[in-house]
Coordinates of C-alpha atoms and ligand atoms in Angstrom, one line a residue:
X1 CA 31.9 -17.9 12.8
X2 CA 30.4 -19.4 9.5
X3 CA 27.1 -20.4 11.4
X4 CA 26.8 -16.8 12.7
X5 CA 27.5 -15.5 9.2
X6 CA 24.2 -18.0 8.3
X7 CA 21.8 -16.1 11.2
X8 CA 22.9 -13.2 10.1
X9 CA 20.3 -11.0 7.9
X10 CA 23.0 -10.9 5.3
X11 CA 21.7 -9.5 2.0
X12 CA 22.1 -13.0 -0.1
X13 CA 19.9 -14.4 2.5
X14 CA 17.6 -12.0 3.0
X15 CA 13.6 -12.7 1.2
X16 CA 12.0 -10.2 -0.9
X17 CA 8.9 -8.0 -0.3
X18 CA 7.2 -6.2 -2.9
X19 CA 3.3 -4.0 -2.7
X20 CA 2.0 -2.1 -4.5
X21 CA -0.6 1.0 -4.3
X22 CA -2.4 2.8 -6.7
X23 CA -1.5 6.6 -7.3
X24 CA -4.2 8.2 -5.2
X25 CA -2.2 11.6 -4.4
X26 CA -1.6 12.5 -1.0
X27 CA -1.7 9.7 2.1
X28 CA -3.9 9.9 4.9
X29 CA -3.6 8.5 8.3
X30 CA -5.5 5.5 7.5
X31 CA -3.1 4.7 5.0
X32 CA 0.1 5.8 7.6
X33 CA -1.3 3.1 10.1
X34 CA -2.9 0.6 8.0
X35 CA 0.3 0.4 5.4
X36 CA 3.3 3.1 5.8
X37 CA 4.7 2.1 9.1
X38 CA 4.4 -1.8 8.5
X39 CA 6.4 -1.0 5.3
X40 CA 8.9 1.4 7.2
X41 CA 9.5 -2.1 9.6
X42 CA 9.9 -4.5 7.1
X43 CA 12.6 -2.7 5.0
X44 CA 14.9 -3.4 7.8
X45 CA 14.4 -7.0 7.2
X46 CA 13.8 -7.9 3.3
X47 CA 14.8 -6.8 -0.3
X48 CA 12.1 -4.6 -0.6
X49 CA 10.3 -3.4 -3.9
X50 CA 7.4 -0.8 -3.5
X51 CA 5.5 -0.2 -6.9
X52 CA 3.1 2.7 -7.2
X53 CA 1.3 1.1 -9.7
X54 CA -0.1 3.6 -12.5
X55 CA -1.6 0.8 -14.9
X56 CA -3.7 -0.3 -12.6
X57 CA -5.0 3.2 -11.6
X58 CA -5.9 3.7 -15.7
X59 CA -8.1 0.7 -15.5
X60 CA -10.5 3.2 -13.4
X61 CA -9.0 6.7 -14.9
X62 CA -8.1 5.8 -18.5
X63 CA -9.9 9.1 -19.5
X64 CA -8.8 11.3 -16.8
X65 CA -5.1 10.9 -16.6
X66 CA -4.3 14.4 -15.9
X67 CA -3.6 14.5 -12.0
X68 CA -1.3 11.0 -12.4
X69 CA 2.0 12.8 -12.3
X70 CA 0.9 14.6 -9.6
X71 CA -0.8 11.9 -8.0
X72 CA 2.5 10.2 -8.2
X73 CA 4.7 12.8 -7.1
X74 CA 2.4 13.5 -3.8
X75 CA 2.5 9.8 -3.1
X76 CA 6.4 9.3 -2.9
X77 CA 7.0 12.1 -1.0
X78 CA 4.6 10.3 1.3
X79 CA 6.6 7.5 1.5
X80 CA 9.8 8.9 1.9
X81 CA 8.6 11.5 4.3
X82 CA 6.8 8.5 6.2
X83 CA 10.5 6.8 6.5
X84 CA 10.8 4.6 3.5
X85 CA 14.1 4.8 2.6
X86 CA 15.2 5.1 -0.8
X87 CA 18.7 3.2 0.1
X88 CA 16.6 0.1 1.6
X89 CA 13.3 0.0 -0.7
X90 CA 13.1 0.4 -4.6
X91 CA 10.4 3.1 -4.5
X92 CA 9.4 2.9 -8.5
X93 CA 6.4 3.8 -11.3
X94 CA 5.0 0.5 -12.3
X95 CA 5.0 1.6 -16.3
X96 CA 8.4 2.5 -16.6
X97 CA 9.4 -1.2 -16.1
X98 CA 7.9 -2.5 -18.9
X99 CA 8.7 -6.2 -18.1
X100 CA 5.3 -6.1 -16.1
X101 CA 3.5 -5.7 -19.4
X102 CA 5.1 -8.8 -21.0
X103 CA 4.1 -10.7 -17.6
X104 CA 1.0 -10.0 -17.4
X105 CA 0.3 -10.9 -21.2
X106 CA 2.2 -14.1 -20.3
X107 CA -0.1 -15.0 -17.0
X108 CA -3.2 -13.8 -19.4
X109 CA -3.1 -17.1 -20.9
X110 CA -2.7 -19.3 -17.7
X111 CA -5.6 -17.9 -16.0
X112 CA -9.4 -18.2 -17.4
X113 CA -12.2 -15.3 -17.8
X114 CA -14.3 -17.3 -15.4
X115 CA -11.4 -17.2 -12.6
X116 CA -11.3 -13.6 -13.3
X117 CA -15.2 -13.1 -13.1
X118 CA -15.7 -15.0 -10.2
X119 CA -13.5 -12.8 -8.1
X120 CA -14.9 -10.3 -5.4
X121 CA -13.2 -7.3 -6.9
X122 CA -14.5 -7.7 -10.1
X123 CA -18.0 -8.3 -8.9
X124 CA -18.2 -5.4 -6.9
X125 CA -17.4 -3.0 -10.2
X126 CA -18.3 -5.2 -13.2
X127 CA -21.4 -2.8 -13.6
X128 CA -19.4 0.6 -13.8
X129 CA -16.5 -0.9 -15.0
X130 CA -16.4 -4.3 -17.7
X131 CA -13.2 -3.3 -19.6
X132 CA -10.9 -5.8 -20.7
X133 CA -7.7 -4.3 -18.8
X134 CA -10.2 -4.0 -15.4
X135 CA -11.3 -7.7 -16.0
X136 CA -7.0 -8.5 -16.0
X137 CA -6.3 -6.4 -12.9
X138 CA -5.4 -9.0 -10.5
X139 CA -3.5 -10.9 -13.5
X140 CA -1.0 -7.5 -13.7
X141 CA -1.0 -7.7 -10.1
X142 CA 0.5 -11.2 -10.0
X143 CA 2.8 -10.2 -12.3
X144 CA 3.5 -7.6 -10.6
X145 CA 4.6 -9.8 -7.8
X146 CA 6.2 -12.9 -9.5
X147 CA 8.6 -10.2 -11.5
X148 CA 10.6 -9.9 -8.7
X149 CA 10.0 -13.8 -7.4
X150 CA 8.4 -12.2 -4.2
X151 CA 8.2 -14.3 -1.1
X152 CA 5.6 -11.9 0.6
X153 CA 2.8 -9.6 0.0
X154 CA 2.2 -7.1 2.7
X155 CA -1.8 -5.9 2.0
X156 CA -4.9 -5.3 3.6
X157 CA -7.2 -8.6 3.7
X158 CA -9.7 -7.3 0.8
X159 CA -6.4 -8.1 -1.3
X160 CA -5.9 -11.6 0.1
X161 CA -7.7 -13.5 -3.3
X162 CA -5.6 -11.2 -5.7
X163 CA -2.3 -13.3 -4.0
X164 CA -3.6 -16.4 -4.1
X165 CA -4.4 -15.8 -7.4
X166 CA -0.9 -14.7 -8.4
X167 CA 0.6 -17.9 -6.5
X168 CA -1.9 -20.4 -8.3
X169 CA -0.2 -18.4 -11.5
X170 CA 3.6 -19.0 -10.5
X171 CA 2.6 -22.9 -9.7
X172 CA 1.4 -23.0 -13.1
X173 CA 3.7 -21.4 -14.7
X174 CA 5.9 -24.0 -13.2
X175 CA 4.2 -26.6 -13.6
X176 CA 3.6 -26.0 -17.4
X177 CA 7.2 -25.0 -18.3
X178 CA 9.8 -25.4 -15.4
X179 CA 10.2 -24.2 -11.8
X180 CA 11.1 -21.0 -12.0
X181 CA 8.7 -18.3 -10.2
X182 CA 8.1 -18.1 -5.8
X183 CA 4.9 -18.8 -4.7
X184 CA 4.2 -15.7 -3.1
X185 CA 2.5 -15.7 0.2
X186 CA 0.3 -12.8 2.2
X187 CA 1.8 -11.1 4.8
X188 CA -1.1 -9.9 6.8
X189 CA -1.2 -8.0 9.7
X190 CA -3.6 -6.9 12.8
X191 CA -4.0 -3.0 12.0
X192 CA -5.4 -0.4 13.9
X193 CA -9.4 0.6 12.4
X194 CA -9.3 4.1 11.4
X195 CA -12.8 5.6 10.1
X196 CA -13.4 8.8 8.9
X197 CA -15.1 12.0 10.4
X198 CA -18.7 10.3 9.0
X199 CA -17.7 7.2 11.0
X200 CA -17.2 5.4 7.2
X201 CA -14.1 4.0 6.5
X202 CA -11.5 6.7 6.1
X203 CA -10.8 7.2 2.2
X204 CA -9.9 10.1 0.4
X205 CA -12.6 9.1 -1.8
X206 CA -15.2 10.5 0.9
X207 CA -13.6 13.0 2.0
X208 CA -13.8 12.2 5.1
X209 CA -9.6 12.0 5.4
X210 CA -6.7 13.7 7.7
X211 CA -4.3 13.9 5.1
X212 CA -0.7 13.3 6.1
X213 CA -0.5 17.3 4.6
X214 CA -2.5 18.7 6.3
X215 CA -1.6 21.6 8.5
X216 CA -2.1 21.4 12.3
X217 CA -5.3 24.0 11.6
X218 CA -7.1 21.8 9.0
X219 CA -6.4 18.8 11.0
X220 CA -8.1 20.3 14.1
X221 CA -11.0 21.7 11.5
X222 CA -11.6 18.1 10.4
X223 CA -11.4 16.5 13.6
X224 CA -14.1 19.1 14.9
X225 CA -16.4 18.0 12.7
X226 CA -15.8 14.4 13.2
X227 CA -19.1 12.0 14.1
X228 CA -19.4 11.3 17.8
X229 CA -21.5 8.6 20.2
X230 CA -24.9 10.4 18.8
X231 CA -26.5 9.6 22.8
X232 CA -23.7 12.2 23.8
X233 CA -25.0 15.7 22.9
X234 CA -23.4 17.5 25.5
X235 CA -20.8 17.3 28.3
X236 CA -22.6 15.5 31.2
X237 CA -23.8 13.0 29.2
X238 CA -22.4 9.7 29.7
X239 CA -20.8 8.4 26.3
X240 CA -19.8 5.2 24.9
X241 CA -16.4 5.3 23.6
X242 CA -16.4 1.7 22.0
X243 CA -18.3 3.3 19.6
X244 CA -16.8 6.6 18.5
X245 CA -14.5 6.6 16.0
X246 CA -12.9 9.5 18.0
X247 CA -11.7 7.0 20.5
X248 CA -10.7 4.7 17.7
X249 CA -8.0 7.3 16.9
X250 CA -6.8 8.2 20.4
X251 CA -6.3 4.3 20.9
X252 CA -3.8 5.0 18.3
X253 CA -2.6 8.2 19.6
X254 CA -2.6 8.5 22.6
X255 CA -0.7 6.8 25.7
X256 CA -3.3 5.3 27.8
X257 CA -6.8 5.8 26.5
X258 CA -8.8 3.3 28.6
X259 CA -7.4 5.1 31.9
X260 CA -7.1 8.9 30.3
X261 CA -9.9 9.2 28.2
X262 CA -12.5 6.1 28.4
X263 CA -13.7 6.9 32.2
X264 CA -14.0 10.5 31.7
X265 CA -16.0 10.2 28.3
X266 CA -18.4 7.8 30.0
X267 CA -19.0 9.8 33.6
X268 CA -19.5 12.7 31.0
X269 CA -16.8 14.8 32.7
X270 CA -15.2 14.9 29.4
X271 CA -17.3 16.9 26.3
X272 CA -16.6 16.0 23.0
X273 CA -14.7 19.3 21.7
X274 CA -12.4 18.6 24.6
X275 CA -12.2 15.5 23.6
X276 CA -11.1 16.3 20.4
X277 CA -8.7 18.7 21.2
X278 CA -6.6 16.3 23.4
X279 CA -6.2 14.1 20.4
X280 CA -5.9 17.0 18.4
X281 CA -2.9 17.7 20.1
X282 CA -1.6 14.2 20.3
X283 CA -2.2 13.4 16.5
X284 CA -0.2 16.7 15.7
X285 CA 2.6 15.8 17.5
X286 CA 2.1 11.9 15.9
X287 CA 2.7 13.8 12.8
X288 CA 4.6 16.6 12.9
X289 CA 7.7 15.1 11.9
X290 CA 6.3 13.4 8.9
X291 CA 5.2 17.2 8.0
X292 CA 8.4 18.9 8.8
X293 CA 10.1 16.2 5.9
X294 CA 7.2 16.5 3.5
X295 CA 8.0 20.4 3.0
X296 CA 11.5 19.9 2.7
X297 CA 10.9 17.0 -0.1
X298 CA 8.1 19.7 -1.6
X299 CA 11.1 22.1 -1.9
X300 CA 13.3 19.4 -3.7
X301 CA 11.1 17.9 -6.5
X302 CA 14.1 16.6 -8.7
X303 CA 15.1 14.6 -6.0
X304 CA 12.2 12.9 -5.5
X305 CA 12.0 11.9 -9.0
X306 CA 15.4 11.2 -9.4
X307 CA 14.5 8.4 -6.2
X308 CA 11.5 6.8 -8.4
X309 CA 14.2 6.8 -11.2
X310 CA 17.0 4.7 -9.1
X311 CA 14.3 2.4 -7.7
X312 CA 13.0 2.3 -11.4
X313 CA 16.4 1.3 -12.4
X314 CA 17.2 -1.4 -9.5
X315 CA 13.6 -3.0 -9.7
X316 CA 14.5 -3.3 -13.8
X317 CA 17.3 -4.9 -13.1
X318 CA 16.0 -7.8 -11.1
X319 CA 13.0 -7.7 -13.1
X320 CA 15.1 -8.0 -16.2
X321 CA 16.4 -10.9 -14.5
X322 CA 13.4 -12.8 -14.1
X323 CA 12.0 -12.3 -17.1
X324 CA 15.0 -13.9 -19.0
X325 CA 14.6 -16.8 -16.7
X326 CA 10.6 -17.2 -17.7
X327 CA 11.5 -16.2 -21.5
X328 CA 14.3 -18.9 -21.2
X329 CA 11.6 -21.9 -19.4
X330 CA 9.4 -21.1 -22.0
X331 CA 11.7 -21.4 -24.8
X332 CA 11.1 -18.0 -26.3
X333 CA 14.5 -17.1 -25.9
X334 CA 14.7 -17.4 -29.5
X335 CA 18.3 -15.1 -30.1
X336 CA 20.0 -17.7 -27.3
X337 CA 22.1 -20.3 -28.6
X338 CA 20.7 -24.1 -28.7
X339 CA 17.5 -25.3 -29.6
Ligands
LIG1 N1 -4.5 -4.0 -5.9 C1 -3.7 -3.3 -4.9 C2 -4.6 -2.4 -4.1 O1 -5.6 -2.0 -4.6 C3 -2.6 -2.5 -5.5 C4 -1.5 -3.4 -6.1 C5 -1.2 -3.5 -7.4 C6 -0.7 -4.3 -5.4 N2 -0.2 -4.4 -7.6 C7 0.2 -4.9 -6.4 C8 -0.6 -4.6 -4.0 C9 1.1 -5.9 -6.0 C10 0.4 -5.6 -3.7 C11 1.2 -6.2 -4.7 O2 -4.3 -2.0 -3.0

């Protein structure tokens, strides 16, 4: 019986998860395929600690903070209404667990400006954006991590640097005082492509999104005026579905694509509105559910913040954890008895 106990997923043996996303207001499918559902799985599996992470949204919008509550708000009833389950995952705002502050200035000195400089991310923005708190975002995002000794990461691969960077920090950390923080590891994953109606990667940022809010008449609006094969102008003409990003999304929603759509679209039998409109259909009833709980969770805001307060309060608690152990390796414990 005891080694069945030890297969078991039982809670003391189970690893911890945590990600992290920035505030951006309302999901979009992209981020329902490429993030959402992977998360929705794992919480089955592992202690599981999502941060919406507000800090690192001010190092682009520290002088526009006015949509952050909302942005906020919109983004946890996302996740709940996407499955995340308040019960299995610590749903929480990053700045009301302030132990990620006192990490990060920890891991500040561990780490060195050329590190930081060196890095993709900062490359790509250092022109727009040199501050000192953008130059320290992958340094808050380690601590982010090593706060709640994470075993994995789930995030896209444009993240994958930012982890290896927070488990170089833990190994020093260790190494300098004593061993105390995981090592936290990637946990990448093949998702589906999804670009946007301009054939760009879908971001809300273009505006070229299907929200997860969006009512089935703006969905089929957007999808309308979504690019298509630009050697298919009108039905008859033979298309090429391997580049549409049309096709891209019925690969994701609907049931056989190759046999029900990719022949027709290439004989020309099938026009592009029609096209459309079968995944139209398809992607509505993808995300009709997801809807149906969003408006119930619009009509219950208290509840919704009273979830990001719980998760608030259990993530504290094993962050409060942690940080004793890191205060107490470093010997800055200074109130504890003993030298
Ligand atoms: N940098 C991540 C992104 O842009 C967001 C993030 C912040 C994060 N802290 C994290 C992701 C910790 C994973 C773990 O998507």
């Amino acid at each position: 019986m005891s080694k069945n106990r030890e297969k078991d997923k039982s809670p003391a043996r189970k690893e911890t998860i945590l990600s992290g996303a920035q505030p951006t207001g309302a999901l979009h499918i992209g981020n329902l395929e490429g993030a959402l559902r992977n998360w929705v799985n794992l919480q089955e599996d592992y202690w599981m600690f999502l941060c919406i992470v507000d800090w690192h949204a001010l190092t682009a919008a520290f002088n526009d903070t006015k949509e952050m509550k909302s942005n906020i708000f919109e983004m946890a009833i996302d996740f709940l209404a996407a499955g995340l389950d308040p019960d299995k995952c610590a749903i929480f705002i990053q700045s009301e667990v302030k132990e990620h502050a006192e990490l990060h200035l920890i891991f500040s000195m561990l780490i060195t400006v050329p590190t930081l400089t060196r890095l993709p991310t900062y490359q790509e923005k250092k022109d727009s954006l040199d501050s000192y708190g953008f130059l320290g975002y992958p340094v808050l995002q380690a601590a982010d991590i090593c706060l709640y000794n994470a075993h994995k990461v789930p995030v896209g691969k444009d993240q994958e640097k930012h982890i290896w960077l927070a488990a170089d920090l833990a190994k020093r950390f260790n190494s300098i005082y004593r061993k105390t923080l995981n090592e936290p590891e990637a946990l990448l994953r093949e998702i589906p492509l999804i670009l946007g109606s301009d054939n760009r990667k879908m971001s809300k940022s273009y505006d070229n999104h299907i929200p997860l809010a969006f009512t089935e008449k703006q969905t089929e609006k957007r999808l309308r005026s979504f690019y298509t094969d630009p050697e298919k102008l009108r039905q008859g003409d033979s298309g090429h579905p391997e580049k549409c990003p049309v096709f891209l999304l019925h690969r994701v929603y609907t049931e056989d694509p190759d046999n029900e759509i990719a022949p027709s679209c290439k004989s020309g039998k099938l026009g592009c509105v029609d096209c459309k409109m079968i995944l139209n259909k398809n992607l509505n009833n993808a995300l009709q559910p997801i809807r149906d709980k969003r408006v119930e969770l619009q009509k219950t805001p208290d509840f919704v913040w009273d979830v990001l307060k719980m998760g608030g309060d259990r993530a504290r608690t094993r962050a409060e954890i942690v940080m004793e152990k890191v205060r107490s390796a470093m010997k800055t414990n200074y109130r504890s008895k003993g030298k």
